[in-house]
Short mmCIF file of C-alpha atoms in Angstrom, two decimals:
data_model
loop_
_atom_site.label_atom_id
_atom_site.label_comp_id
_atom_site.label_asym_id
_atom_site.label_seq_id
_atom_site.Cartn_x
_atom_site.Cartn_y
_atom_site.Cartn_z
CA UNK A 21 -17.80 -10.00 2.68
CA UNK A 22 -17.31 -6.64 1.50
CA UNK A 23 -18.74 -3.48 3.56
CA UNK A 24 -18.35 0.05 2.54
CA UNK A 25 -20.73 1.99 4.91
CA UNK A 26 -21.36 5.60 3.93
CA UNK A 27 -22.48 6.42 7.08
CA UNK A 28 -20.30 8.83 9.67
CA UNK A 29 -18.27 6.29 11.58
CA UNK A 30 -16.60 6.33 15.40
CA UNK A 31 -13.33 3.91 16.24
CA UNK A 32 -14.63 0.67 17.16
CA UNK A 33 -15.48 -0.22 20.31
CA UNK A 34 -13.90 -4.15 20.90
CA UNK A 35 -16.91 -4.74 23.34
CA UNK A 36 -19.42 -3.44 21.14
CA UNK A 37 -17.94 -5.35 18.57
CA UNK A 38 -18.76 -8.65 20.17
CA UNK A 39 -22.57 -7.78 19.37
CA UNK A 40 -21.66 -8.83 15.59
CA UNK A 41 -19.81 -12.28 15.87
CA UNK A 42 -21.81 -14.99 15.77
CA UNK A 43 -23.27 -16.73 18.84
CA UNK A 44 -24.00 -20.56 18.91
CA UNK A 45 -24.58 -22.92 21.88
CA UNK A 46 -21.99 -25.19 21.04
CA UNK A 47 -18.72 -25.11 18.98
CA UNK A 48 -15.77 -27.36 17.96
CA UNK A 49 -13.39 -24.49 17.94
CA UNK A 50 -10.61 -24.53 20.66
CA UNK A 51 -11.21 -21.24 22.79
CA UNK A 52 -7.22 -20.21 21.46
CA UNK A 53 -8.62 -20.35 17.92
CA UNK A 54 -12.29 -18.68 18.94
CA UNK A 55 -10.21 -16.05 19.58
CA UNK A 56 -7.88 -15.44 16.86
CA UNK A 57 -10.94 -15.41 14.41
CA UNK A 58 -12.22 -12.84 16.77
CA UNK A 59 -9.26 -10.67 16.28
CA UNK A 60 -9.69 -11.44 12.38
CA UNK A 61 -13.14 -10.36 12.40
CA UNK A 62 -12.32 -7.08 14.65
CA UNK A 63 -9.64 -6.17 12.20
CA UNK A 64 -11.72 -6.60 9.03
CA UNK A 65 -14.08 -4.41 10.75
CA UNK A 66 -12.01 -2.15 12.34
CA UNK A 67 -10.26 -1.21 8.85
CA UNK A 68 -13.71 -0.63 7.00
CA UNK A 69 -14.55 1.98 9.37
CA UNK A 70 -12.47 5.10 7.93
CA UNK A 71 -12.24 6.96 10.87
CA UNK A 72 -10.31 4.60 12.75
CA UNK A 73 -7.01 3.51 11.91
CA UNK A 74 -7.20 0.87 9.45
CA UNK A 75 -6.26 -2.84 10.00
CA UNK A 76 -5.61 -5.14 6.68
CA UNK A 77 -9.03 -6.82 6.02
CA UNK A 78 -9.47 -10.82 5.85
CA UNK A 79 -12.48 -10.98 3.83
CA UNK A 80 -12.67 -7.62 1.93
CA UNK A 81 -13.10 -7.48 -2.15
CA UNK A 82 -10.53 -4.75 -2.65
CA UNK A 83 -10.75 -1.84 -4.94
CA UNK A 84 -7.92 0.19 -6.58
CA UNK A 85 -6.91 2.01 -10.12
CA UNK A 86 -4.36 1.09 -12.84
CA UNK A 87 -1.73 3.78 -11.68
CA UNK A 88 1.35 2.77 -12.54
CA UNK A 89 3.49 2.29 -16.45
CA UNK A 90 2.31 -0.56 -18.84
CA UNK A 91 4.21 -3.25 -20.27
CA UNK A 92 3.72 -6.17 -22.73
CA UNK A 93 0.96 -4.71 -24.41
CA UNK A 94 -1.16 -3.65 -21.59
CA UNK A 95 -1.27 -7.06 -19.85
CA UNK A 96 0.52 -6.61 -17.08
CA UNK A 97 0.90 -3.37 -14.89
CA UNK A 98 3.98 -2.52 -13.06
CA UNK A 99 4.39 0.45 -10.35
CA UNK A 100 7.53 2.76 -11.29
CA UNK A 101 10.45 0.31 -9.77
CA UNK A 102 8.44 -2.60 -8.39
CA UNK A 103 10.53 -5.20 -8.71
CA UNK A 104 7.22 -8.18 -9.24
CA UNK A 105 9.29 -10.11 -6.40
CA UNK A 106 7.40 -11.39 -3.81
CA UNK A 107 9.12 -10.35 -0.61
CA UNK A 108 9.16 -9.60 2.98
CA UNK A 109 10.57 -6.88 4.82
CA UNK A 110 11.93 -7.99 8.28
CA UNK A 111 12.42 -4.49 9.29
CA UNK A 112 10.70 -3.17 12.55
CA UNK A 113 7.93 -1.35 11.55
CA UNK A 114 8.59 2.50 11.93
CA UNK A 115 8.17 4.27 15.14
CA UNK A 116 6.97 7.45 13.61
CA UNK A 117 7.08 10.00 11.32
CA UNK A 118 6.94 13.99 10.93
CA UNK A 119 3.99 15.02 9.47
CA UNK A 120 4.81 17.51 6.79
CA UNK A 121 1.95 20.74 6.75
CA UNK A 122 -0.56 20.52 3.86
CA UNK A 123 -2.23 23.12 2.22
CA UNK A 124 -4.76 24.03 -0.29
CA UNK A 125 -2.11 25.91 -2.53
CA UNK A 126 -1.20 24.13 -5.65
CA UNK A 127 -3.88 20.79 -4.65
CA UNK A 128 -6.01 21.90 -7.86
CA UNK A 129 -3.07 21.67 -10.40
CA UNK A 130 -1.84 18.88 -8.67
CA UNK A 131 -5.05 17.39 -9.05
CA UNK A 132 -5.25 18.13 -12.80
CA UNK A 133 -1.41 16.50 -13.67
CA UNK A 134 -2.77 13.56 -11.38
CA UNK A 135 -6.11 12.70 -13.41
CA UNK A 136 -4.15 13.49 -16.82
CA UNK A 137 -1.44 10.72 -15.96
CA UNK A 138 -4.31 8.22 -14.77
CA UNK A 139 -6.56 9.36 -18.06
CA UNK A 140 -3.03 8.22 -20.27
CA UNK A 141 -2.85 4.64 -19.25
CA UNK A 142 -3.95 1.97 -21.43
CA UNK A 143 -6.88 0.05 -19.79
CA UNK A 144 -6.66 -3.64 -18.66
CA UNK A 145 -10.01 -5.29 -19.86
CA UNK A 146 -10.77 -8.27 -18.57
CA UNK A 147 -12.79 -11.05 -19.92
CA UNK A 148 -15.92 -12.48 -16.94
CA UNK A 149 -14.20 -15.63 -17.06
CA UNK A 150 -10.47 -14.23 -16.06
CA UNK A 151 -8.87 -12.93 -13.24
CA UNK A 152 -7.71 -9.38 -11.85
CA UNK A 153 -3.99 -10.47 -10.11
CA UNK A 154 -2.76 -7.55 -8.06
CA UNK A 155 0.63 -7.74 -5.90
CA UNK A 156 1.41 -4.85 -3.06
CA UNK A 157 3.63 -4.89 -0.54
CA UNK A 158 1.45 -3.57 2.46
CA UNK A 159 1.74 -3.63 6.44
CA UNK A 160 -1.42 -3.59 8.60
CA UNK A 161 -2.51 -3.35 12.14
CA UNK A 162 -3.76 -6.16 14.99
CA UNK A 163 -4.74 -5.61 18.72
CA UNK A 164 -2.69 -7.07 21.52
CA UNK A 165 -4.99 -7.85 24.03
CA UNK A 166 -1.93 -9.45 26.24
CA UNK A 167 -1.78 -8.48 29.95
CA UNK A 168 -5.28 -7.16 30.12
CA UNK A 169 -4.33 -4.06 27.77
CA UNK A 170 -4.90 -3.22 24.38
CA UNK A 171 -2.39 -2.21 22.05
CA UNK A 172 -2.28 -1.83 18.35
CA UNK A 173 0.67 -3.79 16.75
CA UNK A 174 1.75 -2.77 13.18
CA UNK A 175 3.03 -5.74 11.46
CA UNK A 176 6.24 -5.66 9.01
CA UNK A 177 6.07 -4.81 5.44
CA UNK A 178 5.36 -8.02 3.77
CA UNK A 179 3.94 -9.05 0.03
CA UNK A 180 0.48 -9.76 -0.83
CA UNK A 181 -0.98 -11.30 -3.79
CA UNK A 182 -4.74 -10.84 -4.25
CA UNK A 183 -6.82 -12.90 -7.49
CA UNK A 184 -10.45 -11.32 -8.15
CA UNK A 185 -12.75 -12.26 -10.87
CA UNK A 186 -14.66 -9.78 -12.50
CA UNK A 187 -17.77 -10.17 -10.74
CA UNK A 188 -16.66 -10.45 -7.54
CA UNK A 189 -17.76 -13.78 -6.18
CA UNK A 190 -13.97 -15.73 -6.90
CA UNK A 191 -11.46 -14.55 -4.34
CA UNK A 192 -8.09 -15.46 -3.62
CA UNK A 193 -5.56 -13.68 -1.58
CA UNK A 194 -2.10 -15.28 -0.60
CA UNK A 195 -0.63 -12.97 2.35
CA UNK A 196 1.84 -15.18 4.18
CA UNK A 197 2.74 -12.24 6.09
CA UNK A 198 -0.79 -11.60 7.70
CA UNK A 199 -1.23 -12.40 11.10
CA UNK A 200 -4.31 -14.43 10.76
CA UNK A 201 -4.52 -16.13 7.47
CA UNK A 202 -3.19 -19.62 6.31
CA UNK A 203 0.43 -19.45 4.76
CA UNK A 204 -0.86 -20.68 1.89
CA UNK A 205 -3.57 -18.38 1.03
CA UNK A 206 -7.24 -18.79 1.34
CA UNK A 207 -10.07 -18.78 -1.23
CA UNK A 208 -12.61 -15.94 -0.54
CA UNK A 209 -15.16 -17.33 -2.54
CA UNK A 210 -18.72 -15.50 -2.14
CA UNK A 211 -21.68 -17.18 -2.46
CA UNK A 212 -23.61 -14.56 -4.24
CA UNK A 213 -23.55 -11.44 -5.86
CA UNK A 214 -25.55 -9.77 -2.92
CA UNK A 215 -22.48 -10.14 -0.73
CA UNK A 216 -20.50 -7.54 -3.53
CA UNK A 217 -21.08 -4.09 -2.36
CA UNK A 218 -22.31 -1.89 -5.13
CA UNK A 219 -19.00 -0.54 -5.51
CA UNK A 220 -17.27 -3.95 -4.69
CA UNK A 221 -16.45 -5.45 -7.90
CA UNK A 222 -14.42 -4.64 -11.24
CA UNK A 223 -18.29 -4.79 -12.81
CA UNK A 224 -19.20 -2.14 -10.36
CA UNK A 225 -16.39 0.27 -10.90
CA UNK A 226 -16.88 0.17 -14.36
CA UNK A 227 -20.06 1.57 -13.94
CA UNK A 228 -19.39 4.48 -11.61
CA UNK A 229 -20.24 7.41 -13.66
CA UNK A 230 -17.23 10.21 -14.41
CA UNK A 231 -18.85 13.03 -13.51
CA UNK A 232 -17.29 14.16 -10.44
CA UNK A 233 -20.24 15.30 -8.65
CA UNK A 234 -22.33 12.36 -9.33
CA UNK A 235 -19.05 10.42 -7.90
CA UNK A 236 -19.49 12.52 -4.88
CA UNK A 237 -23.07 11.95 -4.23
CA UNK A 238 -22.40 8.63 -4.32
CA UNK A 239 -19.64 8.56 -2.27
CA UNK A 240 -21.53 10.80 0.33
CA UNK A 241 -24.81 9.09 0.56
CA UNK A 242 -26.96 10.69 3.26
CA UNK A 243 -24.02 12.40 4.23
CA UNK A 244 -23.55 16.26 4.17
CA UNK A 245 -20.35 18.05 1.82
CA UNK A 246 -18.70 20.12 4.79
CA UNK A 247 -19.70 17.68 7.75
CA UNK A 248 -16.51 16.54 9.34
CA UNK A 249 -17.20 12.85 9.57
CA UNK A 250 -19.04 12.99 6.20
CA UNK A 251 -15.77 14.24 4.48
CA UNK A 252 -13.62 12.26 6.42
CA UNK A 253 -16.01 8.96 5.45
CA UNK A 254 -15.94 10.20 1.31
CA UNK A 255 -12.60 10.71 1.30
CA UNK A 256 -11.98 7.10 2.88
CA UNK A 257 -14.23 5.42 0.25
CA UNK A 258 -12.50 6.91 -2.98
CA UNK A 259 -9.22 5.95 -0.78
CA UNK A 260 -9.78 2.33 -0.70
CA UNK A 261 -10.39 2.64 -4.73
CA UNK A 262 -6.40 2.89 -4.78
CA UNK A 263 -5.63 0.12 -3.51
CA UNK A 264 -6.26 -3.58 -5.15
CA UNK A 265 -8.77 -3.42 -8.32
CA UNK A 266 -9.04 -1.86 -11.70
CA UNK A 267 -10.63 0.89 -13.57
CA UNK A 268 -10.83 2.55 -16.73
CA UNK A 269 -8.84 5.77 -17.18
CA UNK A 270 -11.49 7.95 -17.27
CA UNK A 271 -12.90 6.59 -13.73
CA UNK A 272 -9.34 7.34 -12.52
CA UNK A 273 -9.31 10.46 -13.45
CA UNK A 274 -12.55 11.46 -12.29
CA UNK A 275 -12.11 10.37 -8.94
CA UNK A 276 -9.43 12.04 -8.50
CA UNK A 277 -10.99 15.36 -9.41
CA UNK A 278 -14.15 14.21 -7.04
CA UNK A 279 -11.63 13.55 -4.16
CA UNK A 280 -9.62 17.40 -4.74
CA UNK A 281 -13.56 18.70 -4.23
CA UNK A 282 -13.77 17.24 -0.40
CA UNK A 283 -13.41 19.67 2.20
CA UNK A 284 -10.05 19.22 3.65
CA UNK A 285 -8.36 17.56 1.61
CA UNK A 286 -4.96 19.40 0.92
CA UNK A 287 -1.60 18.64 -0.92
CA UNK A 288 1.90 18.07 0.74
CA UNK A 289 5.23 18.99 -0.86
CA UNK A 290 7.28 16.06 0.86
CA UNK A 291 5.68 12.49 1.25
CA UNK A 292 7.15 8.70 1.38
CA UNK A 293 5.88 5.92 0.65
CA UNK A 294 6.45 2.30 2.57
CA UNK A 295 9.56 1.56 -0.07
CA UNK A 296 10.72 4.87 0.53
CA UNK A 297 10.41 6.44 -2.60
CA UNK A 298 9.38 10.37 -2.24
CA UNK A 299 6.73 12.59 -3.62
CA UNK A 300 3.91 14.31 -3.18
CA UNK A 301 0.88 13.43 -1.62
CA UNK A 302 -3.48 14.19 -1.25
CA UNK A 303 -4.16 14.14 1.95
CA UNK A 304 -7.21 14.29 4.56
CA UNK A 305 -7.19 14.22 8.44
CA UNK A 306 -9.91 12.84 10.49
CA UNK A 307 -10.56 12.54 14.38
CA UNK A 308 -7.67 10.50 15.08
CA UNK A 309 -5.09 10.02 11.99
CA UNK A 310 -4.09 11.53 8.44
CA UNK A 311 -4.42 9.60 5.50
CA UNK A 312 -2.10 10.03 2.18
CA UNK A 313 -2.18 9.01 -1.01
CA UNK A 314 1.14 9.37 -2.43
CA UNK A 315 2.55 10.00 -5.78
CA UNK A 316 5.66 10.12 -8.16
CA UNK A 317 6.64 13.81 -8.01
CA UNK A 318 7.78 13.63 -11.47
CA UNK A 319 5.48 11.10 -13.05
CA UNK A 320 2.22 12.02 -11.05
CA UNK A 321 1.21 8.59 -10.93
CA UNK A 322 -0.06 6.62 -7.75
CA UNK A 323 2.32 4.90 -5.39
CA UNK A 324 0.63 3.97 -2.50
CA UNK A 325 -0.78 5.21 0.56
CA UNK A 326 -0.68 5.42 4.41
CA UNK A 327 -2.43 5.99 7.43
CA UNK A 328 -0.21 8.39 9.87
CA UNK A 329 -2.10 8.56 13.53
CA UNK A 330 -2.51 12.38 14.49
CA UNK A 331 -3.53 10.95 18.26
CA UNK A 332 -2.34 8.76 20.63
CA UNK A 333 -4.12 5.53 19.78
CA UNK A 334 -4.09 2.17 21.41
CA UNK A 335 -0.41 2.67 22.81
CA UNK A 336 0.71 4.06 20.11
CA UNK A 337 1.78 7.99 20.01
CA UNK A 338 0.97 10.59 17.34
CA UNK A 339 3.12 10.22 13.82
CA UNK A 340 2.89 6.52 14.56
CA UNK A 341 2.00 4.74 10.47
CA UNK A 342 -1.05 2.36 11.14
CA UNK A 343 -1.30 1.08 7.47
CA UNK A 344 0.84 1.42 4.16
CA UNK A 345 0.61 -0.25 0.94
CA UNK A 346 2.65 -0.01 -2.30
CA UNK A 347 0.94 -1.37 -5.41
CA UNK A 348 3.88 -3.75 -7.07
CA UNK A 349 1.93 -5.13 -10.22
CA UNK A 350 -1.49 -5.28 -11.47
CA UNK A 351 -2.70 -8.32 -14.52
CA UNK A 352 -5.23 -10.17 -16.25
CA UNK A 353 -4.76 -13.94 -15.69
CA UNK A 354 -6.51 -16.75 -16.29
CA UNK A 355 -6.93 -18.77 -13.38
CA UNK A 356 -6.47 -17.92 -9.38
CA UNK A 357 -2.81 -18.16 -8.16
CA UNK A 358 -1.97 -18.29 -12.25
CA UNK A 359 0.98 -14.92 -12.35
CA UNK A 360 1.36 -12.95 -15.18
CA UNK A 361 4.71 -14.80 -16.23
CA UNK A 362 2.37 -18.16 -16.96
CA UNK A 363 3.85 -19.83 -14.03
CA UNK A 364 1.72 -20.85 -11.05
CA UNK A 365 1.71 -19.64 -7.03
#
């Protein structure tokens, strides 16, 4: 169930959230279980809403751009050292970080190098009947709600292997590391193509148009250019095309030019990503946290992103990371849980 919403968004309210779960007289569901799917549910919706630090969704169809070198003839897509190993990171997550001043200075070149490197890449093409197979390493946030109090807990950095078909409606994601999804993955199936948001699919990115500004309105919706919480809610949606999907070059690069037009937004010298590999980053801060997109200083091309709070938030203090994600390897397969190397998950 995918949901972009265009509209200006507040942090979510956990009681108001109750409103949208489900009510039925009777169920078979243990009251422990009840409410871990609650806590699923609240984090799916609690990471869609872009002003709010962002949780890692259960049922989400994931969007993101081919960012990162080619190899074997375009087939496969690996980020600059990504390894392809599954893996988890048993470190603590970290406690906080210094948030480095950005500025407007410099974003529109940086912008320009950016889009060139994304308009260079070969394209990955794939056929309605295969597979989009896209591995991260990402960490994501859960509430607490232990002792009566509720406090945001950022999990580990831990692998993720997502399996989209074209359309949309085939879904697989294999997150061991999650807090509330089976070990062994879970088919996200959708039963039809009115559950896709518009901009939900590989179908539908391939569509967006590459004019900037038409990006834009589409991004903004009813929203006004120059309205806090419009900008904030734009600059969210191109966001989450980084993260676990494909697109053609040109797309890339004009979103990238349609994000550098967001009032805002600003560039910063010194960033890390969750590996800890440095460079540069776009950046935009809303009510309560900064989000980055980071990239090779050198290279210009996309290494993942974070969510940095700029507020205390749900026990956690300011410079606290909410959400990171490194983009590992991006394919066309054949099959779900089928990896680029033939063999199966």
């Amino acid at each position: 169930m995918m949901r972009t919403s265009r509209r200006p968004q507040k942090p979510l309210d956990l009681g108001d959230f109750d409103l949208l779960l489900p009510r039925q007289v009777e169920t078979s569901l243990p009251e422990a279980r009840q409410n871990l799917l609650e806590e699923a549910l609240w984090a799916e919706a609690h990471r869609t809403a872009p002003s709010a630090p962002r949780s890692r969704s259960r049922r989400t169809v994931w969007i993101a751009l081919p960012v990162a070198a080619a190899v074997i003839g375009g087939a496969v897509i690996v980020a600059p050292d990504g390894s392809g190993a599954p893996s988890t990171d048993t470190r603590p997550p970290k406690a906080g970080v210094t948030l480095e001043s950005g500025t407007a200075k410099g974003l529109s070149s940086a912008v320009d190098r950016i889009s060139l490197a994304a308009a260079r890449l070969p394209a990955l093409e794939p056929r309605q009947d295969q597979y989009i197979y896209v591995e991260s390493k990402v960490t994501g946030g859960w509430v607490d709600r232990a002792g009566g109090k509720e406090k945001l807990v950022v999990s580990p950095l831990h692998s993720r292997q997502v399996w989209h078909s074209p359309d949309g409606l085939r879904n697989f994601v294999y997150e061991p590391g999650h807090k509330f999804m089976d070990k062994n993955g879970e088919d996200l199936d959708l039963d039809h193509a009115g559950e896709v948001a518009d901009r939900g699919s590989y179908n539908s990115v391939k569509a967006l148009p590459t004019d900037p500004d038409a990006l834009l309105a589409r991004f903004y919706g009813s929203g006004r250019m120059g309205d806090p919480q419009a900008d904030w809610t734009a600059f969210g949606e191109v966001g989450q095309l980084l993260e676990e999907q494909i697109a053609a070059p040109r797309i890339s690069a004009a979103l990238f030019k349609a994000a550098a037009r967001i009032p805002g937004v600003a560039l910063v010298d010194r960033a890390t990503d969750a590996t800890g590999r440095a460079g540069i980053a776009i950046t935009h801060t809303g009510p309560d946290s900064r989000q980055e997109w980071i990239f090779d200083r050198n290279t210009y091309q996309y290494l993942g992103q974070r969510e940095v709070l700029v507020k205390p938030y749900r026990g956690l203090e300011p410079g606290a990371i909410t959400y990171e994600t490194v983009v590992v390897k991006r394919a066309v397969v054949d099959a779900k849980k089928e990896l680029p190397d033939g063999r199966t998950l």
